[in-house]
């Protein structure tokens, strides 16, 4: 398989309050995977602010990321981030939270069937 042309990945996490995973677990594991796959990853946390997350997305796009992993704070702000990314030919992935009406190329989450059963 040929090497990817753009190995820059932006990761937008939502907050530090809704789950401890956004503070340590996910950033640590994402960092490990980025190293393993020789990706340059930038992990940002919006600290619960949709405005901050929008600014982080713009900065990552300006930095030349080819992929943006988005855990939205709400569908409206997530949709706006994905539209911005699409304008700049950046692939978006909905991470853990589906962005209703968004333009993400992919959706990834952990065992949604089990989450539904637990709820």
GROMACS .gro file of N, CA and C in nm:
model
  357
    1UNK      N    1   0.085  -0.117   0.000
    1UNK     CA    2   0.000   0.000   0.000
    1UNK      C    3   0.089   0.124   0.000
    2UNK      N    4   0.060   0.222  -0.088
    2UNK     CA    5   0.144   0.343  -0.091
    2UNK      C    6   0.122   0.428   0.033
    3UNK      N    7   0.224   0.504   0.068
    3UNK     CA    8   0.214   0.592   0.185
    3UNK      C    9   0.113   0.702   0.158
    4UNK      N   10   0.043   0.742   0.262
    4UNK     CA   11  -0.054   0.851   0.249
    4UNK      C   12   0.019   0.980   0.219
    5UNK      N   13  -0.045   1.067   0.142
    5UNK     CA   14   0.016   1.194   0.107
    5UNK      C   15   0.007   1.293   0.222
    6UNK      N   16  -0.104   1.290   0.294
    6UNK     CA   17  -0.122   1.381   0.407
    6UNK      C   18  -0.141   1.298   0.532
    7UNK      N   19  -0.047   1.306   0.623
    7UNK     CA   20  -0.053   1.227   0.746
    7UNK      C   21  -0.088   1.311   0.868
    8UNK      N   22  -0.144   1.429   0.844
    8UNK     CA   23  -0.184   1.516   0.955
    8UNK      C   24  -0.332   1.491   0.988
    9UNK      N   25  -0.357   1.466   1.117
    9UNK     CA   26  -0.492   1.437   1.164
    9UNK      C   27  -0.525   1.532   1.278
   10UNK      N   28  -0.641   1.595   1.270
   10UNK     CA   29  -0.690   1.679   1.379
   10UNK      C   30  -0.798   1.604   1.455
   11UNK      N   31  -0.795   1.615   1.587
   11UNK     CA   32  -0.892   1.548   1.672
   11UNK      C   33  -0.958   1.654   1.760
   12UNK      N   34  -1.090   1.664   1.749
   12UNK     CA   35  -1.165   1.762   1.828
   12UNK      C   36  -1.249   1.689   1.931
   13UNK      N   37  -1.210   1.702   2.058
   13UNK     CA   38  -1.283   1.642   2.168
   13UNK      C   39  -1.373   1.748   2.231
   14UNK      N   40  -1.484   1.706   2.294
   14UNK     CA   41  -1.587   1.802   2.333
   14UNK      C   42  -1.564   1.879   2.463
   15UNK      N   43  -1.522   1.811   2.567
   15UNK     CA   44  -1.519   1.877   2.698
   15UNK      C   45  -1.438   1.794   2.797
   16UNK      N   46  -1.432   1.843   2.918
   16UNK     CA   47  -1.362   1.769   3.024
   16UNK      C   48  -1.460   1.724   3.133
   17UNK      N   49  -1.587   1.761   3.118
   17UNK     CA   50  -1.684   1.735   3.224
   17UNK      C   51  -1.774   1.613   3.201
   18UNK      N   52  -1.814   1.587   3.077
   18UNK     CA   53  -1.912   1.481   3.053
   18UNK      C   54  -1.856   1.342   3.074
   19UNK      N   55  -1.726   1.326   3.058
   19UNK     CA   56  -1.664   1.195   3.079
   19UNK      C   57  -1.514   1.213   3.101
   20UNK      N   58  -1.456   1.138   3.195
   20UNK     CA   59  -1.311   1.146   3.214
   20UNK      C   60  -1.232   1.096   3.093
   21UNK      N   61  -1.297   1.019   3.008
   21UNK     CA   62  -1.225   0.965   2.891
   21UNK      C   63  -1.174   1.074   2.798
   22UNK      N   64  -1.242   1.189   2.793
   22UNK     CA   65  -1.201   1.298   2.704
   22UNK      C   66  -1.073   1.365   2.753
   23UNK      N   67  -1.038   1.341   2.879
   23UNK     CA   68  -0.920   1.406   2.937
   23UNK      C   69  -0.796   1.318   2.925
   24UNK      N   70  -0.810   1.190   2.955
   24UNK     CA   71  -0.691   1.106   2.955
   24UNK      C   72  -0.700   0.986   2.862
   25UNK      N   73  -0.805   0.909   2.874
   25UNK     CA   74  -0.812   0.783   2.799
   25UNK      C   75  -0.802   0.803   2.648
   26UNK      N   76  -0.890   0.883   2.592
   26UNK     CA   77  -0.890   0.899   2.447
   26UNK      C   78  -0.765   0.971   2.396
   27UNK      N   79  -0.726   1.084   2.455
   27UNK     CA   80  -0.603   1.148   2.404
   27UNK      C   81  -0.481   1.056   2.411
   28UNK      N   82  -0.469   0.980   2.519
   28UNK     CA   83  -0.354   0.890   2.532
   28UNK      C   84  -0.358   0.779   2.427
   29UNK      N   85  -0.473   0.719   2.408
   29UNK     CA   86  -0.483   0.610   2.310
   29UNK      C   87  -0.468   0.663   2.168
   30UNK      N   88  -0.528   0.776   2.139
   30UNK     CA   89  -0.513   0.836   2.007
   30UNK      C   90  -0.366   0.867   1.980
   31UNK      N   91  -0.298   0.919   2.079
   31UNK     CA   92  -0.155   0.947   2.065
   31UNK      C   93  -0.075   0.822   2.033
   32UNK      N   94  -0.105   0.712   2.100
   32UNK     CA   95  -0.036   0.585   2.075
   32UNK      C   96  -0.062   0.537   1.932
   33UNK      N   97  -0.187   0.546   1.889
   33UNK     CA   98  -0.221   0.499   1.755
   33UNK      C   99  -0.157   0.588   1.648
   34UNK      N  100  -0.152   0.716   1.673
   34UNK     CA  101  -0.089   0.808   1.577
   34UNK      C  102   0.059   0.775   1.561
   35UNK      N  103   0.124   0.747   1.672
   35UNK     CA  104   0.265   0.708   1.667
   35UNK      C  105   0.283   0.577   1.591
   36UNK      N  106   0.199   0.480   1.623
   36UNK     CA  107   0.209   0.348   1.560
   36UNK      C  108   0.190   0.356   1.409
   37UNK      N  109   0.102   0.446   1.364
   37UNK     CA  110   0.073   0.457   1.221
   37UNK      C  111   0.147   0.573   1.154
   38UNK      N  112   0.243   0.630   1.226
   38UNK     CA  113   0.326   0.739   1.173
   38UNK      C  114   0.244   0.857   1.123
   39UNK      N  115   0.146   0.896   1.205
   39UNK     CA  116   0.062   1.011   1.176
   39UNK      C  117   0.102   1.126   1.267
   40UNK      N  118   0.085   1.247   1.219
   40UNK     CA  119   0.103   1.365   1.302
   40UNK      C  120  -0.036   1.406   1.348
   41UNK      N  121  -0.062   1.392   1.477
   41UNK     CA  122  -0.196   1.418   1.528
   41UNK      C  123  -0.196   1.536   1.624
   42UNK      N  124  -0.300   1.615   1.612
   42UNK     CA  125  -0.322   1.730   1.698
   42UNK      C  126  -0.454   1.705   1.771
   43UNK      N  127  -0.449   1.696   1.903
   43UNK     CA  128  -0.568   1.669   1.982
   43UNK      C  129  -0.605   1.794   2.060
   44UNK      N  130  -0.726   1.844   2.035
   44UNK     CA  131  -0.776   1.963   2.105
   44UNK      C  132  -0.902   1.928   2.181
   45UNK      N  133  -0.924   1.996   2.292
   45UNK     CA  134  -1.046   1.980   2.371
   45UNK      C  135  -1.114   2.116   2.381
   46UNK      N  136  -1.241   2.120   2.347
   46UNK     CA  137  -1.317   2.246   2.341
   46UNK      C  138  -1.363   2.294   2.478
   47UNK      N  139  -1.345   2.214   2.581
   47UNK     CA  140  -1.389   2.252   2.717
   47UNK      C  141  -1.533   2.300   2.720
   48UNK      N  142  -1.618   2.232   2.642
   48UNK     CA  143  -1.761   2.260   2.645
   48UNK      C  144  -1.806   2.380   2.563
   49UNK      N  145  -1.719   2.440   2.487
   49UNK     CA  146  -1.754   2.560   2.411
   49UNK      C  147  -1.757   2.532   2.261
   50UNK      N  148  -1.876   2.547   2.201
   50UNK     CA  149  -1.889   2.527   2.057
   50UNK      C  150  -1.806   2.630   1.980
   51UNK      N  151  -1.797   2.751   2.031
   51UNK     CA  152  -1.718   2.856   1.967
   51UNK      C  153  -1.570   2.817   1.967
   52UNK      N  154  -1.523   2.766   2.080
   52UNK     CA  155  -1.384   2.720   2.089
   52UNK      C  156  -1.359   2.607   1.992
   53UNK      N  157  -1.451   2.511   1.985
   53UNK     CA  158  -1.432   2.398   1.895
   53UNK      C  159  -1.428   2.444   1.749
   54UNK      N  160  -1.511   2.541   1.714
   54UNK     CA  161  -1.509   2.595   1.578
   54UNK      C  162  -1.373   2.659   1.548
   55UNK      N  163  -1.320   2.735   1.644
   55UNK     CA  164  -1.189   2.798   1.627
   55UNK      C  165  -1.078   2.694   1.615
   56UNK      N  166  -1.088   2.589   1.695
   56UNK     CA  167  -0.990   2.480   1.688
   56UNK      C  168  -0.995   2.413   1.552
   57UNK      N  169  -1.115   2.390   1.501
   57UNK     CA  170  -1.129   2.328   1.370
   57UNK      C  171  -1.065   2.415   1.263
   58UNK      N  172  -1.092   2.545   1.267
   58UNK     CA  173  -1.034   2.637   1.169
   58UNK      C  174  -0.882   2.635   1.176
   59UNK      N  175  -0.827   2.635   1.296
   59UNK     CA  176  -0.681   2.632   1.313
   59UNK      C  177  -0.621   2.503   1.258
   60UNK      N  178  -0.688   2.390   1.282
   60UNK     CA  179  -0.639   2.262   1.231
   60UNK      C  180  -0.644   2.257   1.078
   61UNK      N  181  -0.751   2.310   1.023
   61UNK     CA  182  -0.763   2.315   0.877
   61UNK      C  183  -0.654   2.405   0.820
   62UNK      N  184  -0.630   2.519   0.885
   62UNK     CA  185  -0.523   2.610   0.842
   62UNK      C  186  -0.386   2.543   0.853
   63UNK      N  187  -0.370   2.452   0.949
   63UNK     CA  188  -0.243   2.380   0.968
   63UNK      C  189  -0.225   2.269   0.865
   64UNK      N  190  -0.329   2.242   0.785
   64UNK     CA  191  -0.316   2.146   0.677
   64UNK      C  192  -0.354   2.004   0.707
   65UNK      N  193  -0.440   1.982   0.807
   65UNK     CA  194  -0.482   1.844   0.833
   65UNK      C  195  -0.559   1.790   0.713
   66UNK      N  196  -0.546   1.660   0.690
   66UNK     CA  197  -0.620   1.594   0.583
   66UNK      C  198  -0.745   1.525   0.634
   67UNK      N  199  -0.745   1.499   0.766
   67UNK     CA  200  -0.857   1.432   0.831
   67UNK      C  201  -0.888   1.504   0.961
   68UNK      N  202  -1.018   1.518   0.988
   68UNK     CA  203  -1.062   1.581   1.112
   68UNK      C  204  -1.160   1.485   1.180
   69UNK      N  205  -1.121   1.439   1.298
   69UNK     CA  206  -1.204   1.351   1.381
   69UNK      C  207  -1.283   1.442   1.474
   70UNK      N  208  -1.416   1.438   1.465
   70UNK     CA  209  -1.500   1.535   1.536
   70UNK      C  210  -1.592   1.466   1.635
   71UNK      N  211  -1.580   1.502   1.762
   71UNK     CA  212  -1.680   1.466   1.863
   71UNK      C  213  -1.755   1.594   1.892
   72UNK      N  214  -1.871   1.608   1.832
   72UNK     CA  215  -1.941   1.736   1.838
   72UNK      C  216  -1.999   1.765   1.977
   73UNK      N  217  -2.018   1.892   2.002
   73UNK     CA  218  -2.086   1.935   2.125
   73UNK      C  219  -2.237   1.934   2.105
   74UNK      N  220  -2.279   1.957   1.983
   74UNK     CA  221  -2.420   1.951   1.945
   74UNK      C  222  -2.424   1.936   1.793
   75UNK      N  223  -2.534   1.884   1.740
   75UNK     CA  224  -2.538   1.860   1.595
   75UNK      C  225  -2.517   1.986   1.511
   76UNK      N  226  -2.570   2.100   1.553
   76UNK     CA  227  -2.556   2.223   1.475
   76UNK      C  228  -2.412   2.268   1.460
   77UNK      N  229  -2.339   2.272   1.571
   77UNK     CA  230  -2.200   2.316   1.563
   77UNK      C  231  -2.114   2.212   1.492
   78UNK      N  232  -2.146   2.083   1.511
   78UNK     CA  233  -2.074   1.978   1.441
   78UNK      C  234  -2.094   1.987   1.291
   79UNK      N  235  -2.217   2.016   1.252
   79UNK     CA  236  -2.250   2.030   1.109
   79UNK      C  237  -2.172   2.146   1.047
   80UNK      N  238  -2.160   2.256   1.120
   80UNK     CA  239  -2.086   2.373   1.070
   80UNK      C  240  -1.938   2.340   1.053
   81UNK      N  241  -1.881   2.267   1.148
   81UNK     CA  242  -1.740   2.227   1.139
   81UNK      C  243  -1.719   2.136   1.019
   82UNK      N  244  -1.809   2.042   1.000
   82UNK     CA  245  -1.795   1.950   0.887
   82UNK      C  246  -1.811   2.021   0.753
   83UNK      N  247  -1.899   2.119   0.747
   83UNK     CA  248  -1.916   2.197   0.623
   83UNK      C  249  -1.789   2.276   0.592
   84UNK      N  250  -1.730   2.335   0.694
   84UNK     CA  251  -1.604   2.409   0.678
   84UNK      C  252  -1.494   2.316   0.627
   85UNK      N  253  -1.484   2.200   0.689
   85UNK     CA  254  -1.382   2.102   0.648
   85UNK      C  255  -1.404   2.060   0.503
   86UNK      N  256  -1.528   2.035   0.468
   86UNK     CA  257  -1.560   1.991   0.332
   86UNK      C  258  -1.518   2.098   0.229
   87UNK      N  259  -1.535   2.225   0.263
   87UNK     CA  260  -1.493   2.334   0.174
   87UNK      C  261  -1.344   2.332   0.147
   88UNK      N  262  -1.268   2.275   0.241
   88UNK     CA  263  -1.122   2.269   0.229
   88UNK      C  264  -1.071   2.129   0.196
   89UNK      N  265  -1.162   2.043   0.149
   89UNK     CA  266  -1.128   1.906   0.110
   89UNK      C  267  -1.065   1.824   0.222
   90UNK      N  268  -1.111   1.849   0.343
   90UNK     CA  269  -1.066   1.773   0.460
   90UNK      C  270  -1.173   1.667   0.490
   91UNK      N  271  -1.130   1.542   0.501
   91UNK     CA  272  -1.220   1.432   0.532
   91UNK      C  273  -1.259   1.441   0.679
   92UNK      N  274  -1.389   1.426   0.707
   92UNK     CA  275  -1.432   1.429   0.848
   92UNK      C  276  -1.485   1.292   0.889
   93UNK      N  277  -1.462   1.265   1.017
   93UNK     CA  278  -1.510   1.142   1.078
   93UNK      C  279  -1.585   1.180   1.205
   94UNK      N  280  -1.711   1.138   1.214
   94UNK     CA  281  -1.786   1.156   1.339
   94UNK      C  282  -1.732   1.055   1.438
   95UNK      N  283  -1.684   1.104   1.551
   95UNK     CA  284  -1.624   1.018   1.652
   95UNK      C  285  -1.711   1.014   1.776
   96UNK      N  286  -1.772   0.899   1.799
   96UNK     CA  287  -1.855   0.870   1.916
   96UNK      C  288  -1.992   0.936   1.913
   97UNK      N  289  -2.006   1.050   1.848
   97UNK     CA  290  -2.135   1.118   1.840
   97UNK      C  291  -2.167   1.147   1.694
   98UNK      N  292  -2.277   1.092   1.648
   98UNK     CA  293  -2.319   1.115   1.510
   98UNK      C  294  -2.364   1.260   1.495
   99UNK      N  295  -2.320   1.325   1.390
   99UNK     CA  296  -2.362   1.462   1.361
   99UNK      C  297  -2.479   1.455   1.264
  100UNK      N  298  -2.600   1.466   1.317
  100UNK     CA  299  -2.720   1.460   1.234
  100UNK      C  300  -2.717   1.573   1.131
  101UNK      N  301  -2.736   1.537   1.004
  101UNK     CA  302  -2.733   1.636   0.897
  101UNK      C  303  -2.594   1.678   0.855
  102UNK      N  304  -2.491   1.616   0.914
  102UNK     CA  305  -2.353   1.651   0.883
  102UNK      C  306  -2.306   1.585   0.755
  103UNK      N  307  -2.180   1.608   0.724
  103UNK     CA  308  -2.123   1.557   0.599
  103UNK      C  309  -2.007   1.462   0.621
  104UNK      N  310  -1.996   1.405   0.740
  104UNK     CA  311  -1.884   1.316   0.769
  104UNK      C  312  -1.884   1.197   0.674
  105UNK      N  313  -1.764   1.157   0.636
  105UNK     CA  314  -1.748   1.041   0.548
  105UNK      C  315  -1.760   0.911   0.626
  106UNK      N  316  -1.732   0.916   0.756
  106UNK     CA  317  -1.732   0.797   0.839
  106UNK      C  318  -1.788   0.829   0.977
  107UNK      N  319  -1.832   0.723   1.045
  107UNK     CA  320  -1.875   0.734   1.185
  107UNK      C  321  -1.811   0.618   1.259
  108UNK      N  322  -1.742   0.649   1.368
  108UNK     CA  323  -1.683   0.544   1.450
  108UNK      C  324  -1.725   0.563   1.595
  109UNK      N  325  -1.746   0.452   1.661
  109UNK     CA  326  -1.782   0.457   1.802
  109UNK      C  327  -1.752   0.320   1.861
  110UNK      N  328  -1.766   0.312   1.990
  110UNK     CA  329  -1.740   0.188   2.060
  110UNK      C  330  -1.871   0.112   2.081
  111UNK      N  331  -1.886  -0.002   2.021
  111UNK     CA  332  -1.992  -0.097   2.048
  111UNK      C  333  -2.128  -0.033   2.077
  112UNK      N  334  -2.185   0.028   1.977
  112UNK     CA  335  -2.315   0.094   1.993
  112UNK      C  336  -2.427   0.001   2.036
  113UNK      N  337  -2.421  -0.124   1.994
  113UNK     CA  338  -2.523  -0.220   2.035
  113UNK      C  339  -2.519  -0.238   2.187
  114UNK      N  340  -2.400  -0.255   2.241
  114UNK     CA  341  -2.385  -0.272   2.386
  114UNK      C  342  -2.428  -0.145   2.461
  115UNK      N  343  -2.392  -0.029   2.408
  115UNK     CA  344  -2.431   0.097   2.471
  115UNK      C  345  -2.584   0.105   2.477
  116UNK      N  346  -2.649   0.070   2.367
  116UNK     CA  347  -2.797   0.072   2.363
  116UNK      C  348  -2.857  -0.025   2.463
  117UNK      N  349  -2.799  -0.143   2.474
  117UNK     CA  350  -2.849  -0.241   2.571
  117UNK      C  351  -2.834  -0.188   2.714
  118UNK      N  352  -2.719  -0.126   2.742
  118UNK     CA  353  -2.695  -0.074   2.877
  118UNK      C  354  -2.790   0.040   2.911
  119UNK      N  355  -2.825   0.120   2.811
  119UNK     CA  356  -2.917   0.231   2.837
  119UNK      C  357  -3.055   0.177   2.864
   0.00000   0.00000   0.00000
